[in-house]
PDB file of C-alpha atoms in Angstrom:
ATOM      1  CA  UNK A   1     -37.599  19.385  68.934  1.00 62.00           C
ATOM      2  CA  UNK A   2     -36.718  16.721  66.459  1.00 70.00           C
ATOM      3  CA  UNK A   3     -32.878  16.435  65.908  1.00 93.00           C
ATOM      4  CA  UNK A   4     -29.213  14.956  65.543  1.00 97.00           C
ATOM      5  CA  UNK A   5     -27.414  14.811  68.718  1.00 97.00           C
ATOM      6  CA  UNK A   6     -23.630  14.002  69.000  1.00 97.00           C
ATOM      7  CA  UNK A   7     -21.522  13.727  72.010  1.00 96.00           C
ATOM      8  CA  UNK A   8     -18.975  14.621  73.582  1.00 96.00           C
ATOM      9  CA  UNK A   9     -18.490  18.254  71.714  1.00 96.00           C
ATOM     10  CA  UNK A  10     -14.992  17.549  72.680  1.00 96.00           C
ATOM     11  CA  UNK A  11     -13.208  13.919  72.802  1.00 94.00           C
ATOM     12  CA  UNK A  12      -9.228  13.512  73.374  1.00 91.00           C
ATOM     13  CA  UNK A  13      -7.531   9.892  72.227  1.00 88.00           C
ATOM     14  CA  UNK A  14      -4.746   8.822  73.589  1.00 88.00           C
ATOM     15  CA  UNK A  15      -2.347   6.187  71.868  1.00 83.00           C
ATOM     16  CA  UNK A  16      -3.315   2.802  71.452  1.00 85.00           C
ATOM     17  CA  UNK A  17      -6.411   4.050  72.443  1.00 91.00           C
ATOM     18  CA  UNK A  18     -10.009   2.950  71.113  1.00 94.00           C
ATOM     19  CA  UNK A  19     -13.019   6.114  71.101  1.00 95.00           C
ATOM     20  CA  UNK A  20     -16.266   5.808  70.774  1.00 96.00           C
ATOM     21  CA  UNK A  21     -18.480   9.098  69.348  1.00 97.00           C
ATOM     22  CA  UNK A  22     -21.863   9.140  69.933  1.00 98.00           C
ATOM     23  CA  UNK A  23     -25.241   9.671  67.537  1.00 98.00           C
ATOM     24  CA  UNK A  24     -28.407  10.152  68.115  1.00 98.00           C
ATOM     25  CA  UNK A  25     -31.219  11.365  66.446  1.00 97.00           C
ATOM     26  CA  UNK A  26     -35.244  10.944  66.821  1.00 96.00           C
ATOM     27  CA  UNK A  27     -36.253  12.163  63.036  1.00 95.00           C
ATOM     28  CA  UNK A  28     -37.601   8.718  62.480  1.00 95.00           C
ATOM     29  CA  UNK A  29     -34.667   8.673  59.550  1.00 95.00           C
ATOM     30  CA  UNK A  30     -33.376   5.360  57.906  1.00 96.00           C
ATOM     31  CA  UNK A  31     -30.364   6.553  56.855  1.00 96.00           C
ATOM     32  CA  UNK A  32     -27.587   7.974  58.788  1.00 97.00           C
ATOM     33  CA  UNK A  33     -23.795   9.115  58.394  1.00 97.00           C
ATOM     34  CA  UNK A  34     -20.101   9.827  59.682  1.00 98.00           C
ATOM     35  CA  UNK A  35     -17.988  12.457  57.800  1.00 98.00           C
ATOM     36  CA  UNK A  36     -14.945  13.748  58.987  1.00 97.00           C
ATOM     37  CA  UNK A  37     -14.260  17.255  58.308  1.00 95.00           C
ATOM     38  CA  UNK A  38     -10.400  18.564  57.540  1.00 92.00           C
ATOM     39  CA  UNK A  39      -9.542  22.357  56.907  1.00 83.00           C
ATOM     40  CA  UNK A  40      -9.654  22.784  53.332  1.00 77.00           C
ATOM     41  CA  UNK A  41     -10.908  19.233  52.570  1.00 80.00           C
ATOM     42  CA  UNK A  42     -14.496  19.511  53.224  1.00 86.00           C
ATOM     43  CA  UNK A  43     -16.518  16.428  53.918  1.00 94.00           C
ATOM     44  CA  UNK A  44     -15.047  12.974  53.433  1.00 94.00           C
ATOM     45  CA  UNK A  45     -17.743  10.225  53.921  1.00 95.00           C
ATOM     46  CA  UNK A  46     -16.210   7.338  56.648  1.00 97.00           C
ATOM     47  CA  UNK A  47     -19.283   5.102  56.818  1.00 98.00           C
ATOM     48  CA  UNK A  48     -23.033   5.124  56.097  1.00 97.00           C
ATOM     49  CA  UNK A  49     -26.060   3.185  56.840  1.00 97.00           C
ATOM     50  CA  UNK A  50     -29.496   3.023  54.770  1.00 95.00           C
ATOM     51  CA  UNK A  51     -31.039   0.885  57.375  1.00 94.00           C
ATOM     52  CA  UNK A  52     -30.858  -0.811  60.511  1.00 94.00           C
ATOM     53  CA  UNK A  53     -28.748  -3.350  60.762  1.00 94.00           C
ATOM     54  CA  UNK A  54     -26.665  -2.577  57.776  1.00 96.00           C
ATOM     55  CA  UNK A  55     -23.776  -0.161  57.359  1.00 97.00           C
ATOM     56  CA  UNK A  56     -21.585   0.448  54.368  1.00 96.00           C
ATOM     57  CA  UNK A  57     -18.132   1.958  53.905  1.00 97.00           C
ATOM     58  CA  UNK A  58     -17.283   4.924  52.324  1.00 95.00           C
ATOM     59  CA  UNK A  59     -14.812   6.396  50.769  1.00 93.00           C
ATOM     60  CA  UNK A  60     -12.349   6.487  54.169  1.00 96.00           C
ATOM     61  CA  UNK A  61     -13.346   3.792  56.334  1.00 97.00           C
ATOM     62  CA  UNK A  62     -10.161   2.735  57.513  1.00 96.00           C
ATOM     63  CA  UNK A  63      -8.934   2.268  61.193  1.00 96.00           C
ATOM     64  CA  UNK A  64     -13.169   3.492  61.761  1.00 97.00           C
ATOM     65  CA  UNK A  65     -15.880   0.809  62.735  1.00 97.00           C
ATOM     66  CA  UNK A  66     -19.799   0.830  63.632  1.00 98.00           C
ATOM     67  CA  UNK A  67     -22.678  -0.208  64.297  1.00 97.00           C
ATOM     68  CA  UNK A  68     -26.376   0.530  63.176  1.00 98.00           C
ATOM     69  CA  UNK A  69     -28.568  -1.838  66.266  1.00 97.00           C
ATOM     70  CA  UNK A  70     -31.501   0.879  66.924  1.00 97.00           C
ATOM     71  CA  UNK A  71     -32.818   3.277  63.994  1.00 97.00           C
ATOM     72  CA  UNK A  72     -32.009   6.054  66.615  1.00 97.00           C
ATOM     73  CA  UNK A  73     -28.363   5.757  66.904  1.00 98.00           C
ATOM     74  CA  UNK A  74     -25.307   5.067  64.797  1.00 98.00           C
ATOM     75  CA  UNK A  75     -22.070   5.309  67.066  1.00 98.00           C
ATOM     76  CA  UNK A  76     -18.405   5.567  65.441  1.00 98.00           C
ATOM     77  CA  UNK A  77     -15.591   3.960  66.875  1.00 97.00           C
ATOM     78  CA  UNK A  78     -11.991   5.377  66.101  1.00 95.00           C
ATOM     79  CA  UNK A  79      -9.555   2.558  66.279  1.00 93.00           C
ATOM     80  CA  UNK A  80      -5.788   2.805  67.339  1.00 89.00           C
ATOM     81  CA  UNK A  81      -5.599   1.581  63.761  1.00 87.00           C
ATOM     82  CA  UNK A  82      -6.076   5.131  62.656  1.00 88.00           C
ATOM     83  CA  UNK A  83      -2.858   7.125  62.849  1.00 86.00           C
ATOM     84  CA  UNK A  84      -4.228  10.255  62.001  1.00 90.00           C
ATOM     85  CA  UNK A  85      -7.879  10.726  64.133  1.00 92.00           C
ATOM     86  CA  UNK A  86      -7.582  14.635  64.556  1.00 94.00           C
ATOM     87  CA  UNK A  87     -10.449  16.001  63.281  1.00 95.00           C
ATOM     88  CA  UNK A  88     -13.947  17.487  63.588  1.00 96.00           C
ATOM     89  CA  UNK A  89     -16.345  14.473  63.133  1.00 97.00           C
ATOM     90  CA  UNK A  90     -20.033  15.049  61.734  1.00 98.00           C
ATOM     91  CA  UNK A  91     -23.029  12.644  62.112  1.00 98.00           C
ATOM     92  CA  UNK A  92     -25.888  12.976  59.582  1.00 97.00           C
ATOM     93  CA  UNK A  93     -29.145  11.468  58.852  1.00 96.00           C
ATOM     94  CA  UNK A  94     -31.631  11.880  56.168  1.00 95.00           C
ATOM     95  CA  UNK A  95     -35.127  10.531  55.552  1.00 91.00           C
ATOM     96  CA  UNK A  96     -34.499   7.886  53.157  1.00 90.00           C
ATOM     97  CA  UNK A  97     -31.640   6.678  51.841  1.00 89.00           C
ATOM     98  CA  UNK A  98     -32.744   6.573  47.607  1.00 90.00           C
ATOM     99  CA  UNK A  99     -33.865  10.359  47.980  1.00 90.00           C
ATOM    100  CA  UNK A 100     -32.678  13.727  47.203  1.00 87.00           C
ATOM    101  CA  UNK A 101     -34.137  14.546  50.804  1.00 90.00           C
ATOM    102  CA  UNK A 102     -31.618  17.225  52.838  1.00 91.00           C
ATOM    103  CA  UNK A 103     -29.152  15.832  55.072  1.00 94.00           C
ATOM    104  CA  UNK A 104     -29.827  16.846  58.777  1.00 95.00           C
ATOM    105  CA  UNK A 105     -26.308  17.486  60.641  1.00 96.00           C
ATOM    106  CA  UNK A 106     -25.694  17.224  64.302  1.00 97.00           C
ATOM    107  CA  UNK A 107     -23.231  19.786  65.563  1.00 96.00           C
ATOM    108  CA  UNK A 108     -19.999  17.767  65.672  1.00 97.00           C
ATOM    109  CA  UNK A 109     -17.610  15.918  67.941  1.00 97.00           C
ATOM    110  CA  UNK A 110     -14.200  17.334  68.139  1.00 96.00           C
ATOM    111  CA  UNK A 111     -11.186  14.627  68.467  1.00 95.00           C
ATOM    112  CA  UNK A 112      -7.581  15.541  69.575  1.00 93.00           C
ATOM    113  CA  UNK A 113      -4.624  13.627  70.359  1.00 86.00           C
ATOM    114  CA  UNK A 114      -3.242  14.034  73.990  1.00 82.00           C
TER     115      UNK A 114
ATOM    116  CA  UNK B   1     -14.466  12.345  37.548  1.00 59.00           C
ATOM    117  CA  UNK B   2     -16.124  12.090  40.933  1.00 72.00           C
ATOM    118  CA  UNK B   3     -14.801  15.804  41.976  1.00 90.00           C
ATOM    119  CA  UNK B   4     -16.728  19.125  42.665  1.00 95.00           C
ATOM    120  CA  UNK B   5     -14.287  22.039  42.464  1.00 96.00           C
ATOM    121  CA  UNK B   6     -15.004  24.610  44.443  1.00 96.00           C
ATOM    122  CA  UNK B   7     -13.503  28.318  44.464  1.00 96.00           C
ATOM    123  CA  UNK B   8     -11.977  30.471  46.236  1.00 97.00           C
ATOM    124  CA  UNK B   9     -11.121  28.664  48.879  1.00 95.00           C
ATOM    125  CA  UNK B  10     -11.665  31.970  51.328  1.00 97.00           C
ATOM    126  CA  UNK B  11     -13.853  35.630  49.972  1.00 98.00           C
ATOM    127  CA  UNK B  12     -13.982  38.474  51.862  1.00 98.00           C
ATOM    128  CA  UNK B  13     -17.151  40.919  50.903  1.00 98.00           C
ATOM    129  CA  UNK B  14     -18.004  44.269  52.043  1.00 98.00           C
ATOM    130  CA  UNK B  15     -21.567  44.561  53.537  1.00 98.00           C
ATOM    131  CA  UNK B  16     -24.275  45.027  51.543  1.00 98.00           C
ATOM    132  CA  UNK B  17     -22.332  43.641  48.333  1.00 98.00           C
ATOM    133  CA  UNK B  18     -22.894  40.415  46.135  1.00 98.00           C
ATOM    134  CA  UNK B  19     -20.664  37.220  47.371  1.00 98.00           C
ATOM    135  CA  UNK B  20     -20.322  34.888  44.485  1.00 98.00           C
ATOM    136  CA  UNK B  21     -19.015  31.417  44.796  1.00 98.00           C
ATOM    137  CA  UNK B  22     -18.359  28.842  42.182  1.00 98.00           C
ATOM    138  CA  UNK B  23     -18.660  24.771  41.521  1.00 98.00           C
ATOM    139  CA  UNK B  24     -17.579  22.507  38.555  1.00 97.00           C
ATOM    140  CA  UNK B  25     -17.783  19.130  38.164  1.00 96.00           C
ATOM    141  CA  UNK B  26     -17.096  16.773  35.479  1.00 94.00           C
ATOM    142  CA  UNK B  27     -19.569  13.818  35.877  1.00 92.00           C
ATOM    143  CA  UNK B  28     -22.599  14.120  33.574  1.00 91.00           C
ATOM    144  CA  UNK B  29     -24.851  12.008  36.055  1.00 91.00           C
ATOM    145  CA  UNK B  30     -24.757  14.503  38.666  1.00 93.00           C
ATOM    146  CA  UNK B  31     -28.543  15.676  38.516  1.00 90.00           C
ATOM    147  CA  UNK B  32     -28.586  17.118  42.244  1.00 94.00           C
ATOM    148  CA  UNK B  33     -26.505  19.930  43.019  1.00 96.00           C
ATOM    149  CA  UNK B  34     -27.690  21.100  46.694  1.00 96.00           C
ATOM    150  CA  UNK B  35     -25.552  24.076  48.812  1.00 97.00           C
ATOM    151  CA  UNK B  36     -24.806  23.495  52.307  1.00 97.00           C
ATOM    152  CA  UNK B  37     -23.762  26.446  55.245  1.00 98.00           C
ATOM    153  CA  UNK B  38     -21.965  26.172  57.861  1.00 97.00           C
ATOM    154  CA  UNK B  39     -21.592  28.315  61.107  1.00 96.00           C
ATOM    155  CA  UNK B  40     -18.143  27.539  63.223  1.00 92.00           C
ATOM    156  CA  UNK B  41     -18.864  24.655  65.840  1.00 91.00           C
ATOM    157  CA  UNK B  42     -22.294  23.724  64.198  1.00 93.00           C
ATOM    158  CA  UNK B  43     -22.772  21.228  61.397  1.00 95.00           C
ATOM    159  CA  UNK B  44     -23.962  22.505  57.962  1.00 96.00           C
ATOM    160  CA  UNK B  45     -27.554  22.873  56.696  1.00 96.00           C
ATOM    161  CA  UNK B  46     -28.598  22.894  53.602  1.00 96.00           C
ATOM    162  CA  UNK B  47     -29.466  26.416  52.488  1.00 96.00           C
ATOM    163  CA  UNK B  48     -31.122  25.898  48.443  1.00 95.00           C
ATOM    164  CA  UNK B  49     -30.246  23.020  45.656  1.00 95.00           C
ATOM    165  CA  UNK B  50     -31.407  22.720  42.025  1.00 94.00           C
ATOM    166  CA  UNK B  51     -31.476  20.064  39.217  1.00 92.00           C
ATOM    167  CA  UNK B  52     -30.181  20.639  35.972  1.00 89.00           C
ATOM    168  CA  UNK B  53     -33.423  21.232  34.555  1.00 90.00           C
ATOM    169  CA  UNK B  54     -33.273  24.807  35.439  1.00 92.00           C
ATOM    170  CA  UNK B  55     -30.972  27.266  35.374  1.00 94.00           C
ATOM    171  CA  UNK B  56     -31.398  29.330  38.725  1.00 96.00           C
ATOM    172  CA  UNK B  57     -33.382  29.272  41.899  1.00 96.00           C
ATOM    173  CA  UNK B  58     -34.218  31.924  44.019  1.00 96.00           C
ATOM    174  CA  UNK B  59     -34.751  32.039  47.552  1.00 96.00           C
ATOM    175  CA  UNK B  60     -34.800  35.294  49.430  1.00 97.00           C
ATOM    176  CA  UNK B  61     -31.033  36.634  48.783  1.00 97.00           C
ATOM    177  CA  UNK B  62     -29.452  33.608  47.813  1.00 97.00           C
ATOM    178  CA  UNK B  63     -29.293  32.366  43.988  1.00 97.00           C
ATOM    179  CA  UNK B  64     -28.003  29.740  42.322  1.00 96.00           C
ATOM    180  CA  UNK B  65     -27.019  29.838  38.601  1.00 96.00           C
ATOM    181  CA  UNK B  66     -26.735  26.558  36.510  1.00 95.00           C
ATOM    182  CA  UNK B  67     -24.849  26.157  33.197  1.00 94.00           C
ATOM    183  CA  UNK B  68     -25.390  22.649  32.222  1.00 92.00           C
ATOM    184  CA  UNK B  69     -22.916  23.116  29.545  1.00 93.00           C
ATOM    185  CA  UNK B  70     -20.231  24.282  30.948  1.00 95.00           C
ATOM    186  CA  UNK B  71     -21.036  21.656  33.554  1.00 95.00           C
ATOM    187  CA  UNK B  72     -20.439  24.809  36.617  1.00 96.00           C
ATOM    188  CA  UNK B  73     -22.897  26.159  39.575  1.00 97.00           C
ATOM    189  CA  UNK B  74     -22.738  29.165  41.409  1.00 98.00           C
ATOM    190  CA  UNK B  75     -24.288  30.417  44.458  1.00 98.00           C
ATOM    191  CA  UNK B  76     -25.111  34.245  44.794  1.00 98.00           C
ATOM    192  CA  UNK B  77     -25.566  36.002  47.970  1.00 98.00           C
ATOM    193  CA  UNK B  78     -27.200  39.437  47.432  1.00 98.00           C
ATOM    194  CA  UNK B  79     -26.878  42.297  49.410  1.00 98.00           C
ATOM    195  CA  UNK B  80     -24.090  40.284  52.054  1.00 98.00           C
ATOM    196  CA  UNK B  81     -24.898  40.414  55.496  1.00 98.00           C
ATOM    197  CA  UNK B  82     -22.146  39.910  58.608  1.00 97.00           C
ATOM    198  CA  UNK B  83     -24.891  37.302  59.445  1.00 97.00           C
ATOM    199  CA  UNK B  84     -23.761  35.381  56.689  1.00 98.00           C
ATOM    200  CA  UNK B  85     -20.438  34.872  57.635  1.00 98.00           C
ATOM    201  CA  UNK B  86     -20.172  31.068  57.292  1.00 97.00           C
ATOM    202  CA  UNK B  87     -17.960  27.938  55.566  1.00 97.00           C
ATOM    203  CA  UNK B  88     -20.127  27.391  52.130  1.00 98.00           C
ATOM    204  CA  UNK B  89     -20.046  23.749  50.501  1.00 97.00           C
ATOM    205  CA  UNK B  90     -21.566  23.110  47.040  1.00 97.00           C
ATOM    206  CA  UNK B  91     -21.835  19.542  46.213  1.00 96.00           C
ATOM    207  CA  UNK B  92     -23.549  17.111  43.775  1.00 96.00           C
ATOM    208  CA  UNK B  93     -24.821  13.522  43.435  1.00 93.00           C
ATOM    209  CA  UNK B  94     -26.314  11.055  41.002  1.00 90.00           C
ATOM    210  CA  UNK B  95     -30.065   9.488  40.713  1.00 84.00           C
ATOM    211  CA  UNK B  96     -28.054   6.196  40.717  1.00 82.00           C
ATOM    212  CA  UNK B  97     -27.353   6.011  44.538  1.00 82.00           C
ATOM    213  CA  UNK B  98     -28.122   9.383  45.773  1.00 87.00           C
ATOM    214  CA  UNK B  99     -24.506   9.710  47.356  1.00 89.00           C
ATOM    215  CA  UNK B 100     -23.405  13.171  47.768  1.00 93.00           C
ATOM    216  CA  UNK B 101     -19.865  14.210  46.862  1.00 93.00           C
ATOM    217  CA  UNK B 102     -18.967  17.853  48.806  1.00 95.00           C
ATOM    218  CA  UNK B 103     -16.889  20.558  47.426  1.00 95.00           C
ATOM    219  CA  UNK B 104     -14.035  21.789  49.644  1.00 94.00           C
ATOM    220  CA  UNK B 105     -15.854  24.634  50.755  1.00 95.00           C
ATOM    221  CA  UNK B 106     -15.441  28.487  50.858  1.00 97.00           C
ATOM    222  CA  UNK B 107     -14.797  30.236  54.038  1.00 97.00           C
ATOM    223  CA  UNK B 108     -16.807  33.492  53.257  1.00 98.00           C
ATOM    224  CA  UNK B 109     -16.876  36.856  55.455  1.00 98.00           C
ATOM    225  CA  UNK B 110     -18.412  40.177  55.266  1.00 98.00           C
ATOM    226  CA  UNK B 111     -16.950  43.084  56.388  1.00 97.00           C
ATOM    227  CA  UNK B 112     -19.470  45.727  58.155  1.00 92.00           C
TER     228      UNK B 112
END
């Protein structure tokens, strides 16, 4: 079945410490995303790419990198940079980028500080 | 300007009753205004959207109502199941860049 996958479900940083969250999806979609998800903040978007090969930030990119080098996968990197990484991290893709076409969501990757 | 406000925060609805939850916005070039569920440990899917040339949308027991005016949106969930005990996000994005800005979201449960 055609899907978002996103692992690990669970992912613990330590300090100083550099993570890397995987995504993965075979939808044949052009554009894919990161949100982070907060209680009682919804979705904030942290980066977002239209295409391969391009990426663009959003609205909280900081201490957050990635990369966009296959259509199939879009990984997120949490950086020691960013102080506050606790959080439930959702991947998304969606057919084309200039479309009202539904968001397809994988089923998260949990980060904690050890 | 960029906001969707959504309300309450947390509803609790007794089976079998109608769970309303609310949206406002104040940019006029929103023209997409999609809801999103989500179970605990999953990520959300959409569940119905509308543009603002209509005023509701119907599909099965879940409505949404559109005031253009008042510049609010409201999803209706008829006769509330335990099954749809979920986090609810509206949100709402432009023709300009198709970017979607989320409401907070509304942690809803029904009661058996």
């Amino acid at each position: 079945d055609g899907g978002i996958t996103q692992s690990p479900k669970y992912l613990f940083r330590k300090e100083g410490q550099n993570v890397t969250l995987s995504c993965e999806q075979n939808l044949n979609h052009d554009a894919m995303y990161w949100y982070r998800q907060d209680p009682g903040q919804g979705l904030r978007l942290i980066y977002y790419s239209q295409i391969v090969n391009d990426f663009q930030k959003g609205d909280i990119a900081e201490g957050y990198s990635v990369s966009r080098e296959k259509k199939e996968s879009f990984p997120l990197t949490v950086t020691s940079a960013q102080k506050n990484p606790t959080a439930f991290y959702l991947c998304a893709s969606k057919g084309q980028a200039n479309s009202n076409q539904p968001q397809h969501f994988g089923d998260g990757t949990r980060l904690s500080i050890l | 300007q960029q906001q969707v406000k959504q309300s309450p925060q947390s509803l609790i609805v007794q089976k079998g009753g109608i769970s309303i939850i609310n949206c406002a916005y104040e940019n006029t070039a929103f023209d997409y205004f999609p809801w999103y569920q989500q179970f605990p440990g999953k990520g959300p899917a959409l569940l119905i959207a509308i543009r603002p040339d209509v005023s509701e949308k119907k599909e099965g027991r879940f409505t949404i109502s559109f005031n253009k005016s008042a510049k609010q949106f409201s999803l209706h969930i008829m006769d509330s199941q335990p099954g749809d005990s979920a986090t609810y996000f509206c949100a709402a994005s432009p023709d300009s860049n198709y970017q979607l800005i989320w409401g907070a979201g509304t942690k809803l449960i029904i009661k058996p």
